[in-house]
Coordinates of C-alpha atoms and ligand atoms in Angstrom, one line a residue:
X1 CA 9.3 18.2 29.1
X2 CA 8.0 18.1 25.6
X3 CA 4.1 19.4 24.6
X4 CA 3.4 15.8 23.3
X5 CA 5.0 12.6 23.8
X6 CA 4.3 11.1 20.3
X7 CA 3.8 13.0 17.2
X8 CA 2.6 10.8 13.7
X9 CA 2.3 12.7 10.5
X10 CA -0.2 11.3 8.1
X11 CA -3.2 10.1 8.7
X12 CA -2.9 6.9 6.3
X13 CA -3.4 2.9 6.9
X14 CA -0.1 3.7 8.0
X15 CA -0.1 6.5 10.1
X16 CA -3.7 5.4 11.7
X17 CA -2.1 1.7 12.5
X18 CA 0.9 3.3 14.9
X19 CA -1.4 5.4 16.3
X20 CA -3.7 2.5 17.0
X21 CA -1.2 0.1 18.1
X22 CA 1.2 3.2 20.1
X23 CA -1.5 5.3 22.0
X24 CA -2.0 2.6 25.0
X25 CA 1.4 3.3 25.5
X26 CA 1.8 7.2 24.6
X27 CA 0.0 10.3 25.7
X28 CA -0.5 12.7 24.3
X29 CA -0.4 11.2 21.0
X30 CA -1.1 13.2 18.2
X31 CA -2.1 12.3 14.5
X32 CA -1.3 15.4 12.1
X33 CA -3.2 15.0 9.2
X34 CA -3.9 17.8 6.1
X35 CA -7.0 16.5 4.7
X36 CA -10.4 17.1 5.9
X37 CA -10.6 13.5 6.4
X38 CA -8.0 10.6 7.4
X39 CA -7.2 7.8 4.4
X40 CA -8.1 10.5 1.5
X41 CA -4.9 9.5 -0.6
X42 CA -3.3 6.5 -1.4
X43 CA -4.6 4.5 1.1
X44 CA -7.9 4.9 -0.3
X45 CA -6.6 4.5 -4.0
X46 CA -5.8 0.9 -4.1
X47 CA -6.7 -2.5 -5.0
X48 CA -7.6 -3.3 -1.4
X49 CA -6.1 -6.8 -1.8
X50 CA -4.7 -8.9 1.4
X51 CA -1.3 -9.5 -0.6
X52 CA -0.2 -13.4 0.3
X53 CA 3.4 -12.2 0.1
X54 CA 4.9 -14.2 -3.1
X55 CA 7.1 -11.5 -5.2
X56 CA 9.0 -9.6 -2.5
X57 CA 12.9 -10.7 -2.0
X58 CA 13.5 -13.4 0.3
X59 CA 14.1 -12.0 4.1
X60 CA 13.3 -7.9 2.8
X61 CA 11.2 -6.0 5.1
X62 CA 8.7 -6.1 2.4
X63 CA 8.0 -9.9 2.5
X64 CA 8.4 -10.4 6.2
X65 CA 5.8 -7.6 7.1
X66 CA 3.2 -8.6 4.3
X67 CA 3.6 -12.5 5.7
X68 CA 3.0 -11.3 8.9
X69 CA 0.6 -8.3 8.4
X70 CA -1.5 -10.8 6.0
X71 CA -1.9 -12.8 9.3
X72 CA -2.5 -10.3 11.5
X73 CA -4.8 -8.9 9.1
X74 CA -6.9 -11.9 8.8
X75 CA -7.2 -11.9 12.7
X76 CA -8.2 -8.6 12.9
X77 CA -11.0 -8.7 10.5
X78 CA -12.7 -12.1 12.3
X79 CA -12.4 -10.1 15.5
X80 CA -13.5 -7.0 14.8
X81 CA -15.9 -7.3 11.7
X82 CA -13.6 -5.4 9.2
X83 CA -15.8 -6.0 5.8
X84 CA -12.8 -9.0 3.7
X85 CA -13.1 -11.6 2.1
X86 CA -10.5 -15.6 1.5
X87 CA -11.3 -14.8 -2.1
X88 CA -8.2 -16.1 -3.3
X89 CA -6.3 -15.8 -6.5
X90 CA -4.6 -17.3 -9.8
X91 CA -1.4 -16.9 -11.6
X92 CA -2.3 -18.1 -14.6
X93 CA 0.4 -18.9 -17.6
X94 CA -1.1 -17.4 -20.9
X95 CA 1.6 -19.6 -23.2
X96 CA 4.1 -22.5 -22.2
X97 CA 7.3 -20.1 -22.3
X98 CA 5.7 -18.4 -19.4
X99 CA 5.8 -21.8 -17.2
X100 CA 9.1 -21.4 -15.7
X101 CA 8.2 -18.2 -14.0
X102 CA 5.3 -20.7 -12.2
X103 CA 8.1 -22.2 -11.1
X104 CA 10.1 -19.4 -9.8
X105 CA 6.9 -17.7 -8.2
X106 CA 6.5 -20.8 -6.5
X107 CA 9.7 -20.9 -4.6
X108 CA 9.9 -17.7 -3.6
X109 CA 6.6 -17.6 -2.4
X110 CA 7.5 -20.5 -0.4
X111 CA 10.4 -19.3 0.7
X112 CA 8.6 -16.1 2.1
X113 CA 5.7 -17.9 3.9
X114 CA 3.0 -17.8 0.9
X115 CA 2.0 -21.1 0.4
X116 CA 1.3 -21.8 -3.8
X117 CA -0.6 -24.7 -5.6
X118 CA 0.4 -25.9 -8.8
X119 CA -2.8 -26.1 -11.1
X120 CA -3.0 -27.7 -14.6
X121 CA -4.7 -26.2 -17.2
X122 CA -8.0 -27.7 -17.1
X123 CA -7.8 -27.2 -12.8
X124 CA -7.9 -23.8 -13.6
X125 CA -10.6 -23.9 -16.6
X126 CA -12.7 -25.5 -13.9
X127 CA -12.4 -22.6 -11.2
X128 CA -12.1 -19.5 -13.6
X129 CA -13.9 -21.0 -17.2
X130 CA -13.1 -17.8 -18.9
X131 CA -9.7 -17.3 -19.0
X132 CA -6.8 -18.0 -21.3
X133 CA -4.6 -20.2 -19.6
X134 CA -2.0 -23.5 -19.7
X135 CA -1.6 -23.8 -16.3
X136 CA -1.4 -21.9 -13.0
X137 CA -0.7 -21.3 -9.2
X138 CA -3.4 -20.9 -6.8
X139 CA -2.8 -18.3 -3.8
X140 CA -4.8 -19.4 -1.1
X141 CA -4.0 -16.5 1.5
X142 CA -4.9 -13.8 -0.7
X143 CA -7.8 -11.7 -0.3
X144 CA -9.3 -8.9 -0.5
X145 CA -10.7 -5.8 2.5
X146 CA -12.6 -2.9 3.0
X147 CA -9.4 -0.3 3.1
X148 CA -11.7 2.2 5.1
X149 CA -13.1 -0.5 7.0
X150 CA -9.3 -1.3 8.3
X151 CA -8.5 2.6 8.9
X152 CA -11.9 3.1 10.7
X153 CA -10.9 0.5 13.0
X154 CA -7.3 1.7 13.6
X155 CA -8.9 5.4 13.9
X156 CA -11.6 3.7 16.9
X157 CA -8.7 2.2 18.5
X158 CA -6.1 5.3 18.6
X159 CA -8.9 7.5 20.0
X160 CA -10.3 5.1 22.6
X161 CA -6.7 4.6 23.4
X162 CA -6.6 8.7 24.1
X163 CA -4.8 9.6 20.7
X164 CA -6.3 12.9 19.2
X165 CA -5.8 13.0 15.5
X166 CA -6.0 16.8 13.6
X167 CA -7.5 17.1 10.8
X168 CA -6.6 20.2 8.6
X169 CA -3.4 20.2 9.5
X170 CA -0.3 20.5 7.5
X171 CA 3.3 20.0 8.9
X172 CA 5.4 22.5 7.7
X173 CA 8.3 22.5 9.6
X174 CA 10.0 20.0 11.7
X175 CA 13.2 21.3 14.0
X176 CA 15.8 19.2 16.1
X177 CA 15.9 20.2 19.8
X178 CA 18.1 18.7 22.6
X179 CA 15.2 17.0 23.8
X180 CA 12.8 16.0 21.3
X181 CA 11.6 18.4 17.9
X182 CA 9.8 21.2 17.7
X183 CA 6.4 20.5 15.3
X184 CA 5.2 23.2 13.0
X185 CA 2.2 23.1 11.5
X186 CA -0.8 25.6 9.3
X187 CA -4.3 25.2 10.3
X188 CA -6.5 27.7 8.4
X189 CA -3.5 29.7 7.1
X190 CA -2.3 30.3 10.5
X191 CA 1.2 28.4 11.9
X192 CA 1.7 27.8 15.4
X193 CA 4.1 25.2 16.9
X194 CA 4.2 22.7 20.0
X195 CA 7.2 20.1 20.7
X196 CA 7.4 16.2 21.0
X197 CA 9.2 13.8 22.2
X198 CA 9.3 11.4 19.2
X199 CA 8.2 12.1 15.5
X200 CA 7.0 9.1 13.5
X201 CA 7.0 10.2 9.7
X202 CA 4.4 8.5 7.9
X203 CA 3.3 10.9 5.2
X204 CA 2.9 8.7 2.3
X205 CA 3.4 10.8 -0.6
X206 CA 5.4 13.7 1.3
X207 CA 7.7 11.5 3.3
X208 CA 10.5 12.5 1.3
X209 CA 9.1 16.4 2.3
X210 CA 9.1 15.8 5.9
X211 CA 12.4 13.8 6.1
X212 CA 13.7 16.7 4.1
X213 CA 12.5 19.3 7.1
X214 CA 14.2 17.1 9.4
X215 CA 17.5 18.4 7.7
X216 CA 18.0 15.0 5.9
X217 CA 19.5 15.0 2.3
X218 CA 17.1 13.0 0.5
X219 CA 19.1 12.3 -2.4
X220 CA 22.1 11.1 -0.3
X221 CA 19.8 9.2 2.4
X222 CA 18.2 7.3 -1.1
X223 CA 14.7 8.8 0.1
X224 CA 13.9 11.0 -2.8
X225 CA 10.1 9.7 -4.1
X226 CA 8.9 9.3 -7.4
X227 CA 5.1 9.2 -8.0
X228 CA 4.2 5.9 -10.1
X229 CA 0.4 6.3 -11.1
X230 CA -1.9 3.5 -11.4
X231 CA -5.2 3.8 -13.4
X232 CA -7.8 1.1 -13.0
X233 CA -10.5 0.4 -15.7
X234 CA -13.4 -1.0 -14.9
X235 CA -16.4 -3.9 -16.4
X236 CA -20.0 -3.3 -16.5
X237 CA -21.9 -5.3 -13.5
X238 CA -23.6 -7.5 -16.2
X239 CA -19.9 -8.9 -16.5
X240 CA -19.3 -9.9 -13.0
X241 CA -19.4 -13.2 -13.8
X242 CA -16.5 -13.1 -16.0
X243 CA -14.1 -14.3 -12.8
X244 CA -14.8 -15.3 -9.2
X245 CA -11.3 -14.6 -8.2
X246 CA -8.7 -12.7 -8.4
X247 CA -6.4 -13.2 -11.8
X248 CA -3.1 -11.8 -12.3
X249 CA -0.9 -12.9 -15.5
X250 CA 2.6 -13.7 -15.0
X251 CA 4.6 -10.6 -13.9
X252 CA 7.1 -8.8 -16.2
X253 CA 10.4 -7.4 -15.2
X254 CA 9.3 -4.2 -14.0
X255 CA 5.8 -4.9 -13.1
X256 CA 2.9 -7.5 -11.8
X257 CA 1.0 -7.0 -14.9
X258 CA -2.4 -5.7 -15.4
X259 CA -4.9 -8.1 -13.8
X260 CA -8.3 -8.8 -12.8
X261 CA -9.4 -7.1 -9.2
X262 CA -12.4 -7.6 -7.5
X263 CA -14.2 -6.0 -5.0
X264 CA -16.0 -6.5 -2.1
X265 CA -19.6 -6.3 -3.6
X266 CA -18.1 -8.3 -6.8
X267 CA -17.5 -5.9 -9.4
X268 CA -14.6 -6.6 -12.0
X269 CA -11.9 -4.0 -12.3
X270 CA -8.5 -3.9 -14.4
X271 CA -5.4 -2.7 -13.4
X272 CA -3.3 -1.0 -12.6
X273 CA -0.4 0.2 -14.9
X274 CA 2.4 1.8 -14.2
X275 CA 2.9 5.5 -15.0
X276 CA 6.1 7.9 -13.4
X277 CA 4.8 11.3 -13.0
X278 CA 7.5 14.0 -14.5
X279 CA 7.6 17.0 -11.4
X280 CA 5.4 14.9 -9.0
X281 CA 1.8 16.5 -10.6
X282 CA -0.5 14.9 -8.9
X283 CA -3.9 14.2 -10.9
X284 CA -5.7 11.3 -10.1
X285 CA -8.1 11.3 -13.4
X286 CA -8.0 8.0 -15.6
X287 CA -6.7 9.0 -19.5
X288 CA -10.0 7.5 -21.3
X289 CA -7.4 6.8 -24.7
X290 CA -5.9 4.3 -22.2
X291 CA -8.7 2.2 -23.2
X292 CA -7.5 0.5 -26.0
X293 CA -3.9 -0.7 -24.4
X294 CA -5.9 -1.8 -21.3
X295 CA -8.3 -3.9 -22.8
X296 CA -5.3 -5.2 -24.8
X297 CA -3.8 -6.6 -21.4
X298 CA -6.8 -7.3 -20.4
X299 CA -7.6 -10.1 -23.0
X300 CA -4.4 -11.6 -22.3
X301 CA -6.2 -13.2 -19.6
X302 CA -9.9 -12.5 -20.6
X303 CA -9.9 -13.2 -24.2
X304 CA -13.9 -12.4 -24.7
X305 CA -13.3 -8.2 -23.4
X306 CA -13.9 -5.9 -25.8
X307 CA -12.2 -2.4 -26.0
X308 CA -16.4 -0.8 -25.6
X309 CA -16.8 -3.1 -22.3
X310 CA -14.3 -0.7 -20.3
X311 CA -14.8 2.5 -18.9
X312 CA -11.9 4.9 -16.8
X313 CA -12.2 3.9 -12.8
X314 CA -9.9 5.3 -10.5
X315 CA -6.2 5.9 -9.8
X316 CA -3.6 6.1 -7.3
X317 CA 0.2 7.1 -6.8
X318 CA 2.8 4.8 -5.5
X319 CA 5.5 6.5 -3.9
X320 CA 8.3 4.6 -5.0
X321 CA 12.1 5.5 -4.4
X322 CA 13.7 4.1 -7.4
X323 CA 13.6 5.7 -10.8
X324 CA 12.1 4.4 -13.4
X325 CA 13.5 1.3 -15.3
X326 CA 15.4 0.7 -12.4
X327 CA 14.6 -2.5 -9.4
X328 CA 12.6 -2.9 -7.1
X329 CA 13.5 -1.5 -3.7
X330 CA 12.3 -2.3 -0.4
X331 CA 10.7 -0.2 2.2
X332 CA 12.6 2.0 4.7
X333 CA 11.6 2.3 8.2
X334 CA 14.5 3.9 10.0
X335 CA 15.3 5.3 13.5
X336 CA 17.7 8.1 12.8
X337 CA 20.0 7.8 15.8
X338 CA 22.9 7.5 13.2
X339 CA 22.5 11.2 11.5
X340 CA 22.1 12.7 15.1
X341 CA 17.9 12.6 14.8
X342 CA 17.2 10.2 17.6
X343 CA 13.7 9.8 18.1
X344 CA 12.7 10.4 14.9
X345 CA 11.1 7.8 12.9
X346 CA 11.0 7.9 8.9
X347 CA 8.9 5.2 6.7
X348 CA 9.8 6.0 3.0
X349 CA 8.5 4.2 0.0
X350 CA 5.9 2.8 1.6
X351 CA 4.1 1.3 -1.6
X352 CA 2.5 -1.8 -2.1
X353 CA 2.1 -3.9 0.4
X354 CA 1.8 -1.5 3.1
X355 CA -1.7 -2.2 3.5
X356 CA -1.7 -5.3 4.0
X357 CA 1.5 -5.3 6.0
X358 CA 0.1 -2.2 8.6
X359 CA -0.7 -4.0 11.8
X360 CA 2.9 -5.9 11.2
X361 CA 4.7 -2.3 10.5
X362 CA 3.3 -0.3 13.5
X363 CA 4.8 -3.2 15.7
X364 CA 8.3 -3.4 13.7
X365 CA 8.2 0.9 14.4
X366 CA 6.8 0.0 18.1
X367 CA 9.7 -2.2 18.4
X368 CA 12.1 0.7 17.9
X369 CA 10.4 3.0 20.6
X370 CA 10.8 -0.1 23.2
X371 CA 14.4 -0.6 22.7
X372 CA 15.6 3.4 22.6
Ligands
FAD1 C1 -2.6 1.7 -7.5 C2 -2.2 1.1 -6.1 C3 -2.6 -0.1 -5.7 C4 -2.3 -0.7 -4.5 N1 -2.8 -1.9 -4.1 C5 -2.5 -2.4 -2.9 C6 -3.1 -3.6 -2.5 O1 -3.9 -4.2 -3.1 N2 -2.7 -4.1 -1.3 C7 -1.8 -3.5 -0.5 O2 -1.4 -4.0 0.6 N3 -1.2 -2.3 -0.8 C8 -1.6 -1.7 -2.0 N4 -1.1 -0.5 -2.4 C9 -0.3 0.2 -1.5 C10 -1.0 0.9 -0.3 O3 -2.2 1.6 -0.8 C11 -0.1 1.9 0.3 O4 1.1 1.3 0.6 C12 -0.6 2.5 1.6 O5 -1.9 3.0 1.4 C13 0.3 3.6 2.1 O6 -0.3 4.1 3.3 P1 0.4 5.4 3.9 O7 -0.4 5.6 5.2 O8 1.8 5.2 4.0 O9 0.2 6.6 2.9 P2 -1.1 7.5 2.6 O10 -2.3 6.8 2.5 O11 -0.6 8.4 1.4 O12 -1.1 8.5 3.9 C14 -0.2 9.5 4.1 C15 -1.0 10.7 4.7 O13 -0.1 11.7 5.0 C16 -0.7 12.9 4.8 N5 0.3 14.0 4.7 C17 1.2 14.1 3.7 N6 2.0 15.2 4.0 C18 1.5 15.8 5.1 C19 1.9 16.9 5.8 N7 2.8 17.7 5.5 N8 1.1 17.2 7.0 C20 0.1 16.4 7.4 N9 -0.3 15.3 6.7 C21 0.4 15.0 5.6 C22 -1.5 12.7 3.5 O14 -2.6 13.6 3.4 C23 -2.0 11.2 3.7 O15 -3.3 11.1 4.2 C24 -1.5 0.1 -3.6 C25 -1.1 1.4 -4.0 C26 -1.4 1.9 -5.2 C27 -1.0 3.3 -5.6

């Protein structure tokens, strides 16, 4: 009989919303977490938007759990008072050439479940007078949440539930047994070990790490990571009134664009770009002499910002499995039953949208613990 019956590393919005949504049915339930706090990395290093679900592929996980996490999301926050906001938000086309991607946003977001209005130009002069537009699509699903609020209320839940979540506490080692895995973690400097039944990894920027411990060859498995940074700059509060709503240009090849976030008391940021880290460094400082290429983007949209009206905000990582230059790829959630780790659980790449998708990804992973 193992120590613990459910072990998740990483104390994230994803790590907290298994917990939260697995601990009625698990005990002891553990959340291992190395910071002196939960949601200390990329979950709180975000835009904190409710994503509507428009640019994913058609039927990939990442469009089915954002649909559904947006709704479940939504629910959530009426019933438990998690600080959000319908703001709702624009794609606005700057030039005419950029129409026909309207058109194919449109589609696919309605082919996903994320419902798009056309707008003509002078509909969207008269929600968002400032900025440069011939016409647009209005998201009315998306919005925007309190990040902490959400893992505060996944932490209440696990714990009322019985789950006991560690802080300080690094996994270093992870070890197959004939029944279940033997944990290994450093608290302090000192290691100790316990075993558990089932492993759920969910450690954002160190999945790759973990999965790696488990004896999996990340570069065959396709889990290898590589940090994408995105730096935020942000408006003075005098500003605020510049947009009312989120704006986001038409997206590029490789990216949604720089674009006009807002947060929950109404301050304007920009961002974010898109950065790969050479040897996974992580620094989260913004690079000031960004300034000028920001508030280029910037006044693609908002024509009237001026390079002196931005100053550095924050950043965060997105770990992303494909190199640059190359596609998109979706998320993984697998049960490894097929390279002899049953009851092991691995969520790699989990970038953007996992945030919003968390309530809708802890019951796809619960869904794997109730058919084994
Ligand atoms: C710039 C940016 C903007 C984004 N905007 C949005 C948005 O607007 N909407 C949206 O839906 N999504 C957004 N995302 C994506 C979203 O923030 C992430 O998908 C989500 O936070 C991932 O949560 P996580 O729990 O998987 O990872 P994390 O928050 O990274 O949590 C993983 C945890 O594991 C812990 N850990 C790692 N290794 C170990 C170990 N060995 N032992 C113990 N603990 C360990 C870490 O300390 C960490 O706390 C954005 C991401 C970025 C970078």
């Amino acid at each position: 009989m193992a120590d613990v019956a459910l072990t998740v590393i990483g104390g994230g919005v994803v790590g907290l919303a298994i917990a939260a949504e697995l601990a009625p049915r698990f005990s002891p339930l553990f959340v291992l977490e190395r910071n002196a706090k939960y949601g200390q990395e990329t979950s709180s290093r975000n835009s904190e938007v409710i994503h509507a679900g428009i640019y994913y592929a058609p039927g990939s996980l990442k469009a089915r759990l954002c649909v559904e996490g947006r709704e479940m999301l939504y629910r959530l926050c009426e019933a438990h008072d998690i600080p959000h906001r319908r703001i709702t938000k624009i794609i606005t086309a700057t030039k005419p050439e950029e129409e026909s991607e309207l058109e194919r946003l449109h589609k696919v977001g309605t082919e996903n479940g994320a419902p798009l209005e056309f707008l003509s130009a002078a509909r969207v002069h008269a929600l968002e007078p400032h900025i440069t537009t011939v016409g647009g699509l209005l998201s009315p699903t998306t919005g925007i949440i309190s990040a902490h609020g959400l893992m505060d209320f996944y932490h209440h839940t696990a714990r009322h539930h019985g789950a006991e979540v560690q802080l300080h506490c690094r996994v270093v080692g992870l070890e197959r047994l004939s029944a279940g895995y033997s944990v290994t973690i450093e608290e302090e400097g000192q290691r100790s070990s316990f075993t558990s039944e089932w492993v759920i990894n969910a450690a954002g920027l160190e999945c790759d790490t973990i999965a790696a411990l488990a004896g999996i060859d990340v570069d065959v498995a396709g889990y290898r990571l590589h940090y994408c940074k995105g730096s935020y700059f942000a408006l003075p509060g005098s500003m605020n009134g510049l947009a009312s709503r989120l704006v986001y240009p038409v997206p590029t090849k490789h990216s949604l664009g720089v674009h006009v976030v807002i947060d929950l008391g109404g301050r304007l940021k920009f961002g974010p770009d898109a950065e790969y880290l050479p040897n996974r460094e992580i620094n989260y400082d913004v690079d000031p002499s960004k300034r000028h290429a920001f508030a280029e983007s910037v006044r693609r949209i908002l024509p009237s910002v001026k390079d002196e009206d931005l100053t550095p905000d924050m950043s965060g990582i997105r770990p992303k499995t494909q190199p640059p230059g190359d596609p998109a790829r979706d998320f993984i959630i697998a049960h490894e039953t097929d390279r002899g780790l049953p009851c092991l659980i691995n969520l790699i790449g989990m970038e953007s949208p996992a945030l919003t998708a968390s309530p809708a990804i802890a019951k796809y992973v619960a869904n794997f613990l109730k058919s084994a």
